[in-house]
mmCIF file with all atom_site columns, C-alpha atoms in Angstrom:
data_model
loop_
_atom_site.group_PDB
_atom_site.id
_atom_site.type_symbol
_atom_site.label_atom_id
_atom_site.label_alt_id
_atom_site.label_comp_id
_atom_site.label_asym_id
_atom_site.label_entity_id
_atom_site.label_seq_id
_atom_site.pdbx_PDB_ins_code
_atom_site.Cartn_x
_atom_site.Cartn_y
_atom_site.Cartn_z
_atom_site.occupancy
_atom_site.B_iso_or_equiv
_atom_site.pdbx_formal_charge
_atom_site.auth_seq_id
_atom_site.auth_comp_id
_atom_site.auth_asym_id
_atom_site.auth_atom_id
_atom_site.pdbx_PDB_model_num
ATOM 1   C CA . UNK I 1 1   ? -13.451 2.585   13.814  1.00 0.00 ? 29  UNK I CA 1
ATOM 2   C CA . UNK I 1 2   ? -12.934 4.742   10.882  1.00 0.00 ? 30  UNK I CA 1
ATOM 3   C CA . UNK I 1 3   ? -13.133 4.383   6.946   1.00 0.00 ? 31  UNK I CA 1
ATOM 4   C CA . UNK I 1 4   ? -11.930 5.602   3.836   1.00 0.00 ? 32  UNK I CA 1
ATOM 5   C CA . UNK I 1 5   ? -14.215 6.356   0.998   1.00 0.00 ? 33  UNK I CA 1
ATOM 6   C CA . UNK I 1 6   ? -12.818 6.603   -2.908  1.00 0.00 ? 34  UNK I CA 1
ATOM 7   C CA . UNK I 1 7   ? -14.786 7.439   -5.369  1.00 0.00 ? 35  UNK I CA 1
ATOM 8   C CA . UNK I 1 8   ? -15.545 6.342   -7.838  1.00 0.00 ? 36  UNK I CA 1
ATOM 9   C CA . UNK I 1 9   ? -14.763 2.725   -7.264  1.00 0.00 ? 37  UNK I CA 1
ATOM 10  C CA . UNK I 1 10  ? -14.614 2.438   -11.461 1.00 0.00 ? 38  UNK I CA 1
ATOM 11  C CA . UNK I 1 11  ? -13.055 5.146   -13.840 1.00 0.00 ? 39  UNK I CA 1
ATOM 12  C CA . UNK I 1 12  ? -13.361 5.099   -17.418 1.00 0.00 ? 40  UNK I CA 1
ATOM 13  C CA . UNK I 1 13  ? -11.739 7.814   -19.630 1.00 0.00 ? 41  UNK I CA 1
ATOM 14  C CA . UNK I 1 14  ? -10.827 8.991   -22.846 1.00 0.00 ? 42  UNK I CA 1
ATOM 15  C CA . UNK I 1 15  ? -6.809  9.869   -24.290 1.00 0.00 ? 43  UNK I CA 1
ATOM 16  C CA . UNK I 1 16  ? -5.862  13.701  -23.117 1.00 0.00 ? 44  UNK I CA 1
ATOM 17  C CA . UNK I 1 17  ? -8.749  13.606  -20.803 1.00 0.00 ? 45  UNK I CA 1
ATOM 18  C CA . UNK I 1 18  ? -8.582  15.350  -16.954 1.00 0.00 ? 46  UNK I CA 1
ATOM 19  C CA . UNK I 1 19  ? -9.337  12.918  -14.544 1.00 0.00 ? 47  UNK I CA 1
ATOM 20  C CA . UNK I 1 20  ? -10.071 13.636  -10.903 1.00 0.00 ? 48  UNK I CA 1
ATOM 21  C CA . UNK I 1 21  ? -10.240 10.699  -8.217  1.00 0.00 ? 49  UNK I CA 1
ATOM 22  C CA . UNK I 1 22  ? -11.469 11.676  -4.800  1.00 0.00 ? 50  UNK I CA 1
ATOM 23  C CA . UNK I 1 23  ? -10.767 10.236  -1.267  1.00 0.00 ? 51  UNK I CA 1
ATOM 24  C CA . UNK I 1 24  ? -12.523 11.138  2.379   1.00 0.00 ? 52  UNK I CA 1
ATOM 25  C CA . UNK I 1 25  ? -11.156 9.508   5.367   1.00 0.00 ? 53  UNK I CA 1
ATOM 26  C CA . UNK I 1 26  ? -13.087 10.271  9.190   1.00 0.00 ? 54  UNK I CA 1
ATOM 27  C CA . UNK I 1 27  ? -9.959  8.619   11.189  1.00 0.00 ? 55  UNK I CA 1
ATOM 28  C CA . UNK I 1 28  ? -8.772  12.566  12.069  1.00 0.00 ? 56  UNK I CA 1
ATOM 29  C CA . UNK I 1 29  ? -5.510  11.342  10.546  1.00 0.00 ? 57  UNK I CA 1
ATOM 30  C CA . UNK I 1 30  ? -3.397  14.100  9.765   1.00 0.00 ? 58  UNK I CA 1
ATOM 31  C CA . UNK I 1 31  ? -1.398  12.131  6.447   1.00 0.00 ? 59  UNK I CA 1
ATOM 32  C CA . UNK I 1 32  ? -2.975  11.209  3.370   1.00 0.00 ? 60  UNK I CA 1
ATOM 33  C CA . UNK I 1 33  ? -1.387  9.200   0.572   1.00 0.00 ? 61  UNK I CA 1
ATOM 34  C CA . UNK I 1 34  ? -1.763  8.457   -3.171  1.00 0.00 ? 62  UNK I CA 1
ATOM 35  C CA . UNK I 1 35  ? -0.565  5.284   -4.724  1.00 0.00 ? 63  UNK I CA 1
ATOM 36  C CA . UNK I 1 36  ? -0.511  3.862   -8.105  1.00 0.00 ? 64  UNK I CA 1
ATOM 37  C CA . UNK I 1 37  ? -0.468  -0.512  -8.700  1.00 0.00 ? 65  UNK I CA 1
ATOM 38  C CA . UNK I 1 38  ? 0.129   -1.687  -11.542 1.00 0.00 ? 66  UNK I CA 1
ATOM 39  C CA . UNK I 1 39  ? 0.616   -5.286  -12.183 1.00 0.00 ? 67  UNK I CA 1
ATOM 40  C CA . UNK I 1 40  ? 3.825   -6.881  -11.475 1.00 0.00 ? 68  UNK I CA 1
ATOM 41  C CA . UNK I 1 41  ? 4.964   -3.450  -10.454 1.00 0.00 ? 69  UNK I CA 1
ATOM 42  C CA . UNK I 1 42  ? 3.921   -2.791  -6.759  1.00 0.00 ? 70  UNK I CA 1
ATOM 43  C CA . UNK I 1 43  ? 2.507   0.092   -5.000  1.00 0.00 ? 71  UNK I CA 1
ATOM 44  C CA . UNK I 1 44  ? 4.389   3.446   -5.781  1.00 0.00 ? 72  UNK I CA 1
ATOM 45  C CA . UNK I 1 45  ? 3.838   7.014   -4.109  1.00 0.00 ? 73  UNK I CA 1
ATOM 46  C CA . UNK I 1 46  ? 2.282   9.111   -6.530  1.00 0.00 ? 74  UNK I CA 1
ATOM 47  C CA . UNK I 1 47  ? 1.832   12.097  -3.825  1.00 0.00 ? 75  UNK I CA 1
ATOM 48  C CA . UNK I 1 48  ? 1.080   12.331  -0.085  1.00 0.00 ? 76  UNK I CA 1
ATOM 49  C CA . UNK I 1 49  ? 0.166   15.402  2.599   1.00 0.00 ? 77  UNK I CA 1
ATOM 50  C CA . UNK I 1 50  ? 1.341   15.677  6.261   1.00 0.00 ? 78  UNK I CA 1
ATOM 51  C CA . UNK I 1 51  ? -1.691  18.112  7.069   1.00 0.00 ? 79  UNK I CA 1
ATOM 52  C CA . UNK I 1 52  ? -4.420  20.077  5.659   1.00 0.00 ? 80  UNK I CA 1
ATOM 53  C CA . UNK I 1 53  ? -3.106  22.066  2.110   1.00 0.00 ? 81  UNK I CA 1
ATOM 54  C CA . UNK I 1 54  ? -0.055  20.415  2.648   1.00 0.00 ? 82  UNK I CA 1
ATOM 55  C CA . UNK I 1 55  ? 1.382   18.035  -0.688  1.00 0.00 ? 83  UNK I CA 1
ATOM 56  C CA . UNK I 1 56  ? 4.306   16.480  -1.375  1.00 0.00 ? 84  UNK I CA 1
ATOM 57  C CA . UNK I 1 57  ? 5.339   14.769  -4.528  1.00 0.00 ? 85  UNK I CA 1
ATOM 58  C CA . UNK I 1 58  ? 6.579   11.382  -4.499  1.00 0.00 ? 86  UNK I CA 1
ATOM 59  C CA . UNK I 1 59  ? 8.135   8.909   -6.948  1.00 0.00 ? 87  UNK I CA 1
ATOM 60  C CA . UNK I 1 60  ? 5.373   9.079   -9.549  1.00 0.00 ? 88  UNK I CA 1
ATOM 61  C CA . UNK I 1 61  ? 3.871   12.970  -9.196  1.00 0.00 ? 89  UNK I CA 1
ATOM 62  C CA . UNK I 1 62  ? 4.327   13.534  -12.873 1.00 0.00 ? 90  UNK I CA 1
ATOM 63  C CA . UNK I 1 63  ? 1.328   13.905  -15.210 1.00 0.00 ? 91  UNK I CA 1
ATOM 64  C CA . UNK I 1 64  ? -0.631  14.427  -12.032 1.00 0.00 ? 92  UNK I CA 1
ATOM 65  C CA . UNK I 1 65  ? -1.803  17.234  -9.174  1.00 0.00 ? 93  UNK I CA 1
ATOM 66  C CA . UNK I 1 66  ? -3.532  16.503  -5.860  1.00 0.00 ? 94  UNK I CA 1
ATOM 67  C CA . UNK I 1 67  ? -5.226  18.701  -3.540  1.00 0.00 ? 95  UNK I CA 1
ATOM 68  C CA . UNK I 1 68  ? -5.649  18.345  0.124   1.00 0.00 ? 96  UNK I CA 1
ATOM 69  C CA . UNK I 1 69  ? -9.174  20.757  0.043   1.00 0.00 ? 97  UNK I CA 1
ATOM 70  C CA . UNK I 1 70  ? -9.168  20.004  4.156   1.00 0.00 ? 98  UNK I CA 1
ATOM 71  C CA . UNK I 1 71  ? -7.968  17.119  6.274   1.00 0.00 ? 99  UNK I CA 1
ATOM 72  C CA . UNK I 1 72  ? -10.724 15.027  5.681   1.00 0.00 ? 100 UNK I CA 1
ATOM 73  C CA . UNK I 1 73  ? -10.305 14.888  1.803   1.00 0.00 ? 101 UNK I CA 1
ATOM 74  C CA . UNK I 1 74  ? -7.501  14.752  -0.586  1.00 0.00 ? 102 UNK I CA 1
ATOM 75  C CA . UNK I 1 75  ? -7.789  14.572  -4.297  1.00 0.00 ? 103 UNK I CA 1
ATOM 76  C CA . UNK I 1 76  ? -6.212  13.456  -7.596  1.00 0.00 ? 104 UNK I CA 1
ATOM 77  C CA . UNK I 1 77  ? -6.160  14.393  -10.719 1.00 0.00 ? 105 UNK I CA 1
ATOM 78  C CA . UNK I 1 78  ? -4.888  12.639  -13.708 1.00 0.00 ? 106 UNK I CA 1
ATOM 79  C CA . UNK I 1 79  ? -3.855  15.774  -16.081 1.00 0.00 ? 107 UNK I CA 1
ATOM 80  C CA . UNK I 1 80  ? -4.166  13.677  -18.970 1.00 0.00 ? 108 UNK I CA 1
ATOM 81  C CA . UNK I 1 81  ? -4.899  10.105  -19.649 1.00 0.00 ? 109 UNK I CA 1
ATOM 82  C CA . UNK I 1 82  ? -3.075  7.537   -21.635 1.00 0.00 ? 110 UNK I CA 1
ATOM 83  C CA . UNK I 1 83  ? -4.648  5.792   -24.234 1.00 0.00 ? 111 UNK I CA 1
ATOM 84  C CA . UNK I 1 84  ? -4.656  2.066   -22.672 1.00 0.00 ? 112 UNK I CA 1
ATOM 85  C CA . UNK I 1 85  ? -3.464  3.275   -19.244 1.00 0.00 ? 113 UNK I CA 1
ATOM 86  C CA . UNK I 1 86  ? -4.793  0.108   -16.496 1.00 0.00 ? 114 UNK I CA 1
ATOM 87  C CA . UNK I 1 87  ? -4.062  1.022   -12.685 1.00 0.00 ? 115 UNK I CA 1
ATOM 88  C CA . UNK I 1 88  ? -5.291  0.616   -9.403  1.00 0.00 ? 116 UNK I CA 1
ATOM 89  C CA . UNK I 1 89  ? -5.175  3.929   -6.956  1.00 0.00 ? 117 UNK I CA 1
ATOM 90  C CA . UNK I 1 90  ? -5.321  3.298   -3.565  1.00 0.00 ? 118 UNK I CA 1
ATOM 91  C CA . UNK I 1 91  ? -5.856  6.450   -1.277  1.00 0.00 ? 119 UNK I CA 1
ATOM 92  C CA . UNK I 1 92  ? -4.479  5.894   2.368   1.00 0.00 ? 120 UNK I CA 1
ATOM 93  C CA . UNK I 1 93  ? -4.270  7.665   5.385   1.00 0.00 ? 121 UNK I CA 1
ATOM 94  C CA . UNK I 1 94  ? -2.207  7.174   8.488   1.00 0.00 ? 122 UNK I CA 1
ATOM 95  C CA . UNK I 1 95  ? -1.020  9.007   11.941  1.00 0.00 ? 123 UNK I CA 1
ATOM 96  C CA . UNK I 1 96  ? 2.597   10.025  11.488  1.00 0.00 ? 124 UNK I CA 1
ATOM 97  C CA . UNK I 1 97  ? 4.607   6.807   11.316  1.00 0.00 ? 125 UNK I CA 1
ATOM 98  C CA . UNK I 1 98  ? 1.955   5.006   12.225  1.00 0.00 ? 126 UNK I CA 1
ATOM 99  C CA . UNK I 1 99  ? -0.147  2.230   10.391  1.00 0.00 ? 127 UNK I CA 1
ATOM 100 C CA . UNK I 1 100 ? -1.800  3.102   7.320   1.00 0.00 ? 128 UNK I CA 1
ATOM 101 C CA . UNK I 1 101 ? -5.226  2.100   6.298   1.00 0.00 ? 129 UNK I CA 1
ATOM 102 C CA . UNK I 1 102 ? -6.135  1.951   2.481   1.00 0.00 ? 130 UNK I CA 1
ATOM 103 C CA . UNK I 1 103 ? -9.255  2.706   0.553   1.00 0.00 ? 131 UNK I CA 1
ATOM 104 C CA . UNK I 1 104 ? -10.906 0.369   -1.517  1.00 0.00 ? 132 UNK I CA 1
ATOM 105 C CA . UNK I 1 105 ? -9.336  1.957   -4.570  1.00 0.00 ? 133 UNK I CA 1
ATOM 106 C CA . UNK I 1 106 ? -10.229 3.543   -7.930  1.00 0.00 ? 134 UNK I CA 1
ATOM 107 C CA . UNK I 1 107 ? -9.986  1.049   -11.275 1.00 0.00 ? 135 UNK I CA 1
ATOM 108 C CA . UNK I 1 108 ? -8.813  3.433   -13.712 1.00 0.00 ? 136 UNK I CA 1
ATOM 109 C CA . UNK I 1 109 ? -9.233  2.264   -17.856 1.00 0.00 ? 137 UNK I CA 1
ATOM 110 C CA . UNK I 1 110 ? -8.029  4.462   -20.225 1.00 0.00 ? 138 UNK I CA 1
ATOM 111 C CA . UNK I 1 111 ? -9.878  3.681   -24.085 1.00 0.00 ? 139 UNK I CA 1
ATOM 112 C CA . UNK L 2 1   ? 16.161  5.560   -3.819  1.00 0.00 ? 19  UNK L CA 1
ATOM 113 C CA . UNK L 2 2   ? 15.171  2.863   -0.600  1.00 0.00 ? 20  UNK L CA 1
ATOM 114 C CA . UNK L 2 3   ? 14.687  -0.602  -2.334  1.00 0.00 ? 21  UNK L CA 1
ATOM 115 C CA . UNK L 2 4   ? 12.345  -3.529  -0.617  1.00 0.00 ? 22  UNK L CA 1
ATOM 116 C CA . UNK L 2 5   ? 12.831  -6.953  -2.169  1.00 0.00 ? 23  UNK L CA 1
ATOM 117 C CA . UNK L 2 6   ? 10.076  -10.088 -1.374  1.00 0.00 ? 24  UNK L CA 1
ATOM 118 C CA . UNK L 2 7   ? 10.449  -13.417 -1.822  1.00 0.00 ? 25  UNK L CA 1
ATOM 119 C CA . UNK L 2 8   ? 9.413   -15.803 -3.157  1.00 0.00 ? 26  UNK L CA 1
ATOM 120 C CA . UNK L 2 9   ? 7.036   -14.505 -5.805  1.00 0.00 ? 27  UNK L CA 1
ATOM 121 C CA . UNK L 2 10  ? 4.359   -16.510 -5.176  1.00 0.00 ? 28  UNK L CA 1
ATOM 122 C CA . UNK L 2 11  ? 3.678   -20.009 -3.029  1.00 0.00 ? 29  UNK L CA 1
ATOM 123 C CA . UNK L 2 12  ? 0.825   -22.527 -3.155  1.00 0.00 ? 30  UNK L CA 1
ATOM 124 C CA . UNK L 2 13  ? 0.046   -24.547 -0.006  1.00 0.00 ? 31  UNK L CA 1
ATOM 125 C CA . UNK L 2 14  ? -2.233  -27.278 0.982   1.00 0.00 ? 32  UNK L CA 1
ATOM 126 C CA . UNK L 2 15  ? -4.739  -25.764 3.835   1.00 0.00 ? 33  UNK L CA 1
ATOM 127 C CA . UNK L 2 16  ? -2.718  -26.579 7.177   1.00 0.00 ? 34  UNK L CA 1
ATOM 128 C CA . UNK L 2 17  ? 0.747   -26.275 5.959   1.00 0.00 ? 35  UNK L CA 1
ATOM 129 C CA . UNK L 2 18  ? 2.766   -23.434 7.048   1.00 0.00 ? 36  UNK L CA 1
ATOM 130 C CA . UNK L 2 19  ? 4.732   -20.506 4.934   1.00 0.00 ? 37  UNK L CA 1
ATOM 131 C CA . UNK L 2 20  ? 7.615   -17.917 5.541   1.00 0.00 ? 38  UNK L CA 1
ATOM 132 C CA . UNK L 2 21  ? 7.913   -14.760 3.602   1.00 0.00 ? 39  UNK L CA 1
ATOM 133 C CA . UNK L 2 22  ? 10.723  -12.753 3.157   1.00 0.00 ? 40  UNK L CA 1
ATOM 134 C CA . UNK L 2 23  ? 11.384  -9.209  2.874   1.00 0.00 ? 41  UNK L CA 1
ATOM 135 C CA . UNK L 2 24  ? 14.915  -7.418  2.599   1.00 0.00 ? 42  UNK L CA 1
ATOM 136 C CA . UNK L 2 25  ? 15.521  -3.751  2.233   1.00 0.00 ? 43  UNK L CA 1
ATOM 137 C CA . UNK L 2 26  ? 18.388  -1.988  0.861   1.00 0.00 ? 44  UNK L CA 1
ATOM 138 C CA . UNK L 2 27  ? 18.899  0.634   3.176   1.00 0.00 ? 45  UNK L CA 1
ATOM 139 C CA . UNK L 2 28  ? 18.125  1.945   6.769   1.00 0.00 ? 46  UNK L CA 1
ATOM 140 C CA . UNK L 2 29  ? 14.093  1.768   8.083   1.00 0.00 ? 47  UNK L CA 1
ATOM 141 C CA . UNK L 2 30  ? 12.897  3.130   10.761  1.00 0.00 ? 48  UNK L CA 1
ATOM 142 C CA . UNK L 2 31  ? 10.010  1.176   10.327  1.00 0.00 ? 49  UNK L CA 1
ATOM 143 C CA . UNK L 2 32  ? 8.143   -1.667  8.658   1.00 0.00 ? 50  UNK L CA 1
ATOM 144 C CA . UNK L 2 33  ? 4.789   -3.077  8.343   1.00 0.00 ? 51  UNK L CA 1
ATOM 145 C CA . UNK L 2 34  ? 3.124   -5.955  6.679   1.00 0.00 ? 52  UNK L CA 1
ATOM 146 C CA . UNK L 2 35  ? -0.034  -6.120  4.670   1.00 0.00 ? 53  UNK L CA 1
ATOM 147 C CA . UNK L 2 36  ? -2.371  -7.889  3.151   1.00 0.00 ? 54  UNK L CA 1
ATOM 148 C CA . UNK L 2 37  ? -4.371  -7.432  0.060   1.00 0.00 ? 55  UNK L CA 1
ATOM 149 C CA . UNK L 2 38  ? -7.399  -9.706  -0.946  1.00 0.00 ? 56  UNK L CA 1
ATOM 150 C CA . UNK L 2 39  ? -7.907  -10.879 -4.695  1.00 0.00 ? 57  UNK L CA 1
ATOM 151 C CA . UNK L 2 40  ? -9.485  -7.744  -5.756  1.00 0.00 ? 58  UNK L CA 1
ATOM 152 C CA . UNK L 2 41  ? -9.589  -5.977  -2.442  1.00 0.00 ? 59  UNK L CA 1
ATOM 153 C CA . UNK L 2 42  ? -8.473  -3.137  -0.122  1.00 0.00 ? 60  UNK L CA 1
ATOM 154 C CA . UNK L 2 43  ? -5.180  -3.741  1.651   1.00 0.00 ? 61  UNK L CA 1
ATOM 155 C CA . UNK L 2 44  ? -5.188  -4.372  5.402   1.00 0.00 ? 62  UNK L CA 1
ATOM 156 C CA . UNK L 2 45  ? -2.444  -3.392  7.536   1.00 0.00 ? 63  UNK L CA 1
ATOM 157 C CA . UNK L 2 46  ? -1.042  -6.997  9.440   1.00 0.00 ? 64  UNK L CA 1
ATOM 158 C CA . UNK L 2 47  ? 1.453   -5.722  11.939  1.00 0.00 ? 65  UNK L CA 1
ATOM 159 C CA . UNK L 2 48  ? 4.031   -2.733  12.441  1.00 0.00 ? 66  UNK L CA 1
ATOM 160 C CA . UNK L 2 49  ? 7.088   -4.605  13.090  1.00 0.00 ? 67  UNK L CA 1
ATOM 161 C CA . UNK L 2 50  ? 10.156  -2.256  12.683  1.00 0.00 ? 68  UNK L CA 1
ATOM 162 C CA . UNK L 2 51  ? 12.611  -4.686  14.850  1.00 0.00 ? 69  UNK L CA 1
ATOM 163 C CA . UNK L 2 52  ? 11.834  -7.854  16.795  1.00 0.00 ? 70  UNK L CA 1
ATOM 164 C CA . UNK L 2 53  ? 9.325   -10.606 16.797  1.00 0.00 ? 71  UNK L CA 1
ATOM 165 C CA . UNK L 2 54  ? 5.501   -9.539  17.040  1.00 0.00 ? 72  UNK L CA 1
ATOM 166 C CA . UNK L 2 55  ? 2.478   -12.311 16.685  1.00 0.00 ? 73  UNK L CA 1
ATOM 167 C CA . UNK L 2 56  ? -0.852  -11.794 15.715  1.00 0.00 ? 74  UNK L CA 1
ATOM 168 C CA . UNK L 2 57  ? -3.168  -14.469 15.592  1.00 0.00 ? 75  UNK L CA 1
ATOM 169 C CA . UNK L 2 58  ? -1.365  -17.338 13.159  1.00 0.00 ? 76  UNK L CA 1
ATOM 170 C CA . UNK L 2 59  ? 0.896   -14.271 12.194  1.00 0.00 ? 77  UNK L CA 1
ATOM 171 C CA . UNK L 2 60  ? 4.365   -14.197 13.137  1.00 0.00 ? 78  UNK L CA 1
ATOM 172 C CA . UNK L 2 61  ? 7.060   -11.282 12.044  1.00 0.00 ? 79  UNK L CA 1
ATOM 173 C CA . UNK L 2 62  ? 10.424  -10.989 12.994  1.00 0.00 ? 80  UNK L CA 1
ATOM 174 C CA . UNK L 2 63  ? 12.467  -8.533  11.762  1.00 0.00 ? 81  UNK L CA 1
ATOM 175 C CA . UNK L 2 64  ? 16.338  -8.190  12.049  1.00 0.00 ? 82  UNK L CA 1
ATOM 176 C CA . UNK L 2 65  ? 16.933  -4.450  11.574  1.00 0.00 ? 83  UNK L CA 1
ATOM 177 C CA . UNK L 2 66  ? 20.914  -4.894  11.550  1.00 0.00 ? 84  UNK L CA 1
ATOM 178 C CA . UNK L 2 67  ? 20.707  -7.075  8.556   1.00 0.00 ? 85  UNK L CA 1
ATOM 179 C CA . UNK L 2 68  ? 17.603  -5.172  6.577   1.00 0.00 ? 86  UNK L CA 1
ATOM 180 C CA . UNK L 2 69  ? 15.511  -8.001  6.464   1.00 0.00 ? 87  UNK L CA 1
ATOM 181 C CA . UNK L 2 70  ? 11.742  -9.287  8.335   1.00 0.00 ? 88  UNK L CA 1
ATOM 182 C CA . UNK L 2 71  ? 10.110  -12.497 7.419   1.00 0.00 ? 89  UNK L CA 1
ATOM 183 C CA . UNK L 2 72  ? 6.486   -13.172 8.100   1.00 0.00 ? 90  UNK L CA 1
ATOM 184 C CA . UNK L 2 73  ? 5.579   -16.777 9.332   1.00 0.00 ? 91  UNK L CA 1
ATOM 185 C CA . UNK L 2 74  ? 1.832   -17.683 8.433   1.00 0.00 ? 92  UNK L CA 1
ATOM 186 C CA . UNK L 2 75  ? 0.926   -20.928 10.571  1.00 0.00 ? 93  UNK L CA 1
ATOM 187 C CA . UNK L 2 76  ? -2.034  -23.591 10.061  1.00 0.00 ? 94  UNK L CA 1
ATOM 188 C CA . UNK L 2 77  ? -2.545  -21.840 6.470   1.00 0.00 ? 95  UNK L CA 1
ATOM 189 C CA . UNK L 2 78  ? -6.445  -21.650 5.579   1.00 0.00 ? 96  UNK L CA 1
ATOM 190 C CA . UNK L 2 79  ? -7.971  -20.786 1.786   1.00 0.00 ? 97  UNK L CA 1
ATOM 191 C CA . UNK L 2 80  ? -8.927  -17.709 3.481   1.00 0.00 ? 98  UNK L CA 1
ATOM 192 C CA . UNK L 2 81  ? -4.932  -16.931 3.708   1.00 0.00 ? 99  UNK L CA 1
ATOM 193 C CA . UNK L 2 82  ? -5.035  -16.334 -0.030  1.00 0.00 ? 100 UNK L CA 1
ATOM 194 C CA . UNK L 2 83  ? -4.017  -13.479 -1.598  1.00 0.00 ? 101 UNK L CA 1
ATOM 195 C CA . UNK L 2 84  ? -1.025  -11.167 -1.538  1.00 0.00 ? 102 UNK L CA 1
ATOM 196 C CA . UNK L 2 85  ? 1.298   -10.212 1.433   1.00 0.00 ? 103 UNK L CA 1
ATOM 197 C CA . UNK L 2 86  ? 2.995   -6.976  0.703   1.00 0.00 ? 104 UNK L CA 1
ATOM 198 C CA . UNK L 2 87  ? 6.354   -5.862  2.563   1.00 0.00 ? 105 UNK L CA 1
ATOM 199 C CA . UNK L 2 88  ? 6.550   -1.881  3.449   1.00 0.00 ? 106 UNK L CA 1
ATOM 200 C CA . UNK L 2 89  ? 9.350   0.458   4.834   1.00 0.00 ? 107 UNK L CA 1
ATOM 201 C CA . UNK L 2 90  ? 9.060   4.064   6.344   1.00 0.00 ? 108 UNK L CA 1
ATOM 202 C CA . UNK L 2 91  ? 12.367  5.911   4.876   1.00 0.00 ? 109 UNK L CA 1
ATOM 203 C CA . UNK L 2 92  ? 14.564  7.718   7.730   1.00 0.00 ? 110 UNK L CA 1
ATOM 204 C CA . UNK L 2 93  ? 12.330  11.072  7.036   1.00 0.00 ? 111 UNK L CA 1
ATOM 205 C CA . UNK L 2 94  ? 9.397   8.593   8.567   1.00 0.00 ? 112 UNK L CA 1
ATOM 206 C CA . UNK L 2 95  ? 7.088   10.279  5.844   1.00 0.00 ? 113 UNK L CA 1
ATOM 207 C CA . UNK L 2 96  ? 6.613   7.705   3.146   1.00 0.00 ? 114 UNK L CA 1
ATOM 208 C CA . UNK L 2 97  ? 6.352   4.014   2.719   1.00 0.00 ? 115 UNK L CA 1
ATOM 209 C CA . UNK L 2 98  ? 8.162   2.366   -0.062  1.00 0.00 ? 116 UNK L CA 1
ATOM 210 C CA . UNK L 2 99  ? 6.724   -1.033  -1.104  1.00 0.00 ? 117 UNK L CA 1
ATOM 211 C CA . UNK L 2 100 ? 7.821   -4.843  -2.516  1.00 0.00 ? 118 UNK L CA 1
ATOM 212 C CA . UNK L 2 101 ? 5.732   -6.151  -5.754  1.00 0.00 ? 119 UNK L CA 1
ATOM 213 C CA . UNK L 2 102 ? 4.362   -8.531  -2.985  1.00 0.00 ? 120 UNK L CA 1
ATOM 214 C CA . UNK L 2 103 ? 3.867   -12.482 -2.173  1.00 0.00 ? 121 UNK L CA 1
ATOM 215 C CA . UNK L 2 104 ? 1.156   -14.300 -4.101  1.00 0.00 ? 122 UNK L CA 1
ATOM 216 C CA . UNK L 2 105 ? -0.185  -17.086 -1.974  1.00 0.00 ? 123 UNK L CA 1
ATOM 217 C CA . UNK L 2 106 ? -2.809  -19.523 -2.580  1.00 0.00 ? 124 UNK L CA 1
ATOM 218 C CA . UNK L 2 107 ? -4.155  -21.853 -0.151  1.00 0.00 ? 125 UNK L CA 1
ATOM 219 C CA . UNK L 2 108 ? -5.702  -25.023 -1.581  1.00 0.00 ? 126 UNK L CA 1
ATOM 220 C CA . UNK L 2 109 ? -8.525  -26.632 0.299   1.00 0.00 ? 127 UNK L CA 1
#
């Protein structure tokens, strides 16, 4: 079987500060995926990729950029924190249409 | 934008009883999978289920595309059954999941 790494598994930033959140997968699974949970609010699609430098925004791409370096990896970046900003990003990857399988996620606290 | 709705919010059992979830979506999917995510942990994916009945282990899902809606059936319900039970659905571009805030469960011993 195959795994997805994120790292780091705990972020803490400053206000205004550039934040990058990493994510390897060794499935050979062409699609990668972002998301964003926050409490009470449910997973949402910050930005996903259908194939090596491919990206495509989703519902939440503002105030952040991703990069898909090569299929293995695909990164994000948090352009600039906000102060008190709490979330959980989960990195996925699936086969087109197929299952996804999540990452252990990223805690992200913003003093 | 595609809408996924799960009920109810959250549900305590005794260990052995059994639960349904529900999940309704506001438009056309063209596909659907349920998943679980520990207190704390990862999510697991706990079946693809994008029309019909599917079992796995004490899971059961049925899902009535026609009328936008699966339910998940968790049988003989163990502590280990805790934690949340998210709904997902592939939009008709079959590109992108959209998500429900989830079930909270609990299992008491």
């Amino acid at each position: 079987g195959g795994i997805i790494t994120q790292t780091p598994k705990f972020l803490i930033g400053q206000e205004g500060q550039k934040l990058t959140l990493k994510c390897q997968q060794n499935f050979n699974h062409d699609t990668m995926y972002w998301y964003r949970q926050d409490s009470g609010k449910g997973l949402r699609l910050i930005y996903y990729s259908i194939t090596e430098n491919d990206l495509q925004k989703g519902d939440l791409s503002e105030g952040y950029d991703a990069s898909r370096e090569k299929k293995s990896s695909f990164s994000l970046t948090v352009t600039s924190a906000q102060k008190n900003e709490m979330a959980v990003f989960l990195c996925a990857s699936s086969i087109y249409n197929e299952r996804l399988f999540f990452g252990h996620g990223t805690k992200l606290s913003v003093l | 934008g595609q809408q996924v709705q799960q009920s109810p919010a959250s549900l305590v059992l005794q260990e052995g009883e059994n639960a349904e979830l529900q999940c309704n979506f506001s438009s056309t999917a063209t596909q659907l999978q349920w998943f679980y995510q520990s207190p704390g942990g990862s999510l697991v994916s706990l079946l693809s289920n994008p029309s019909g009945t599917k079992h796995t282990g004490r899971l059961t899902s049925t899902t009535v595309t026609k009328e936008r809606r699966s339910s998940l059936h968790i049988s003989s319900s163990q502590t280990t059954d805790s934690g949340t039970y998210l709904c997902a659905i592939v939009n008709s571009a079959g590109n992108k999941l959209t998500f429900g805030i989830g079930t909270r469960v609990l299992v008491r011993p």
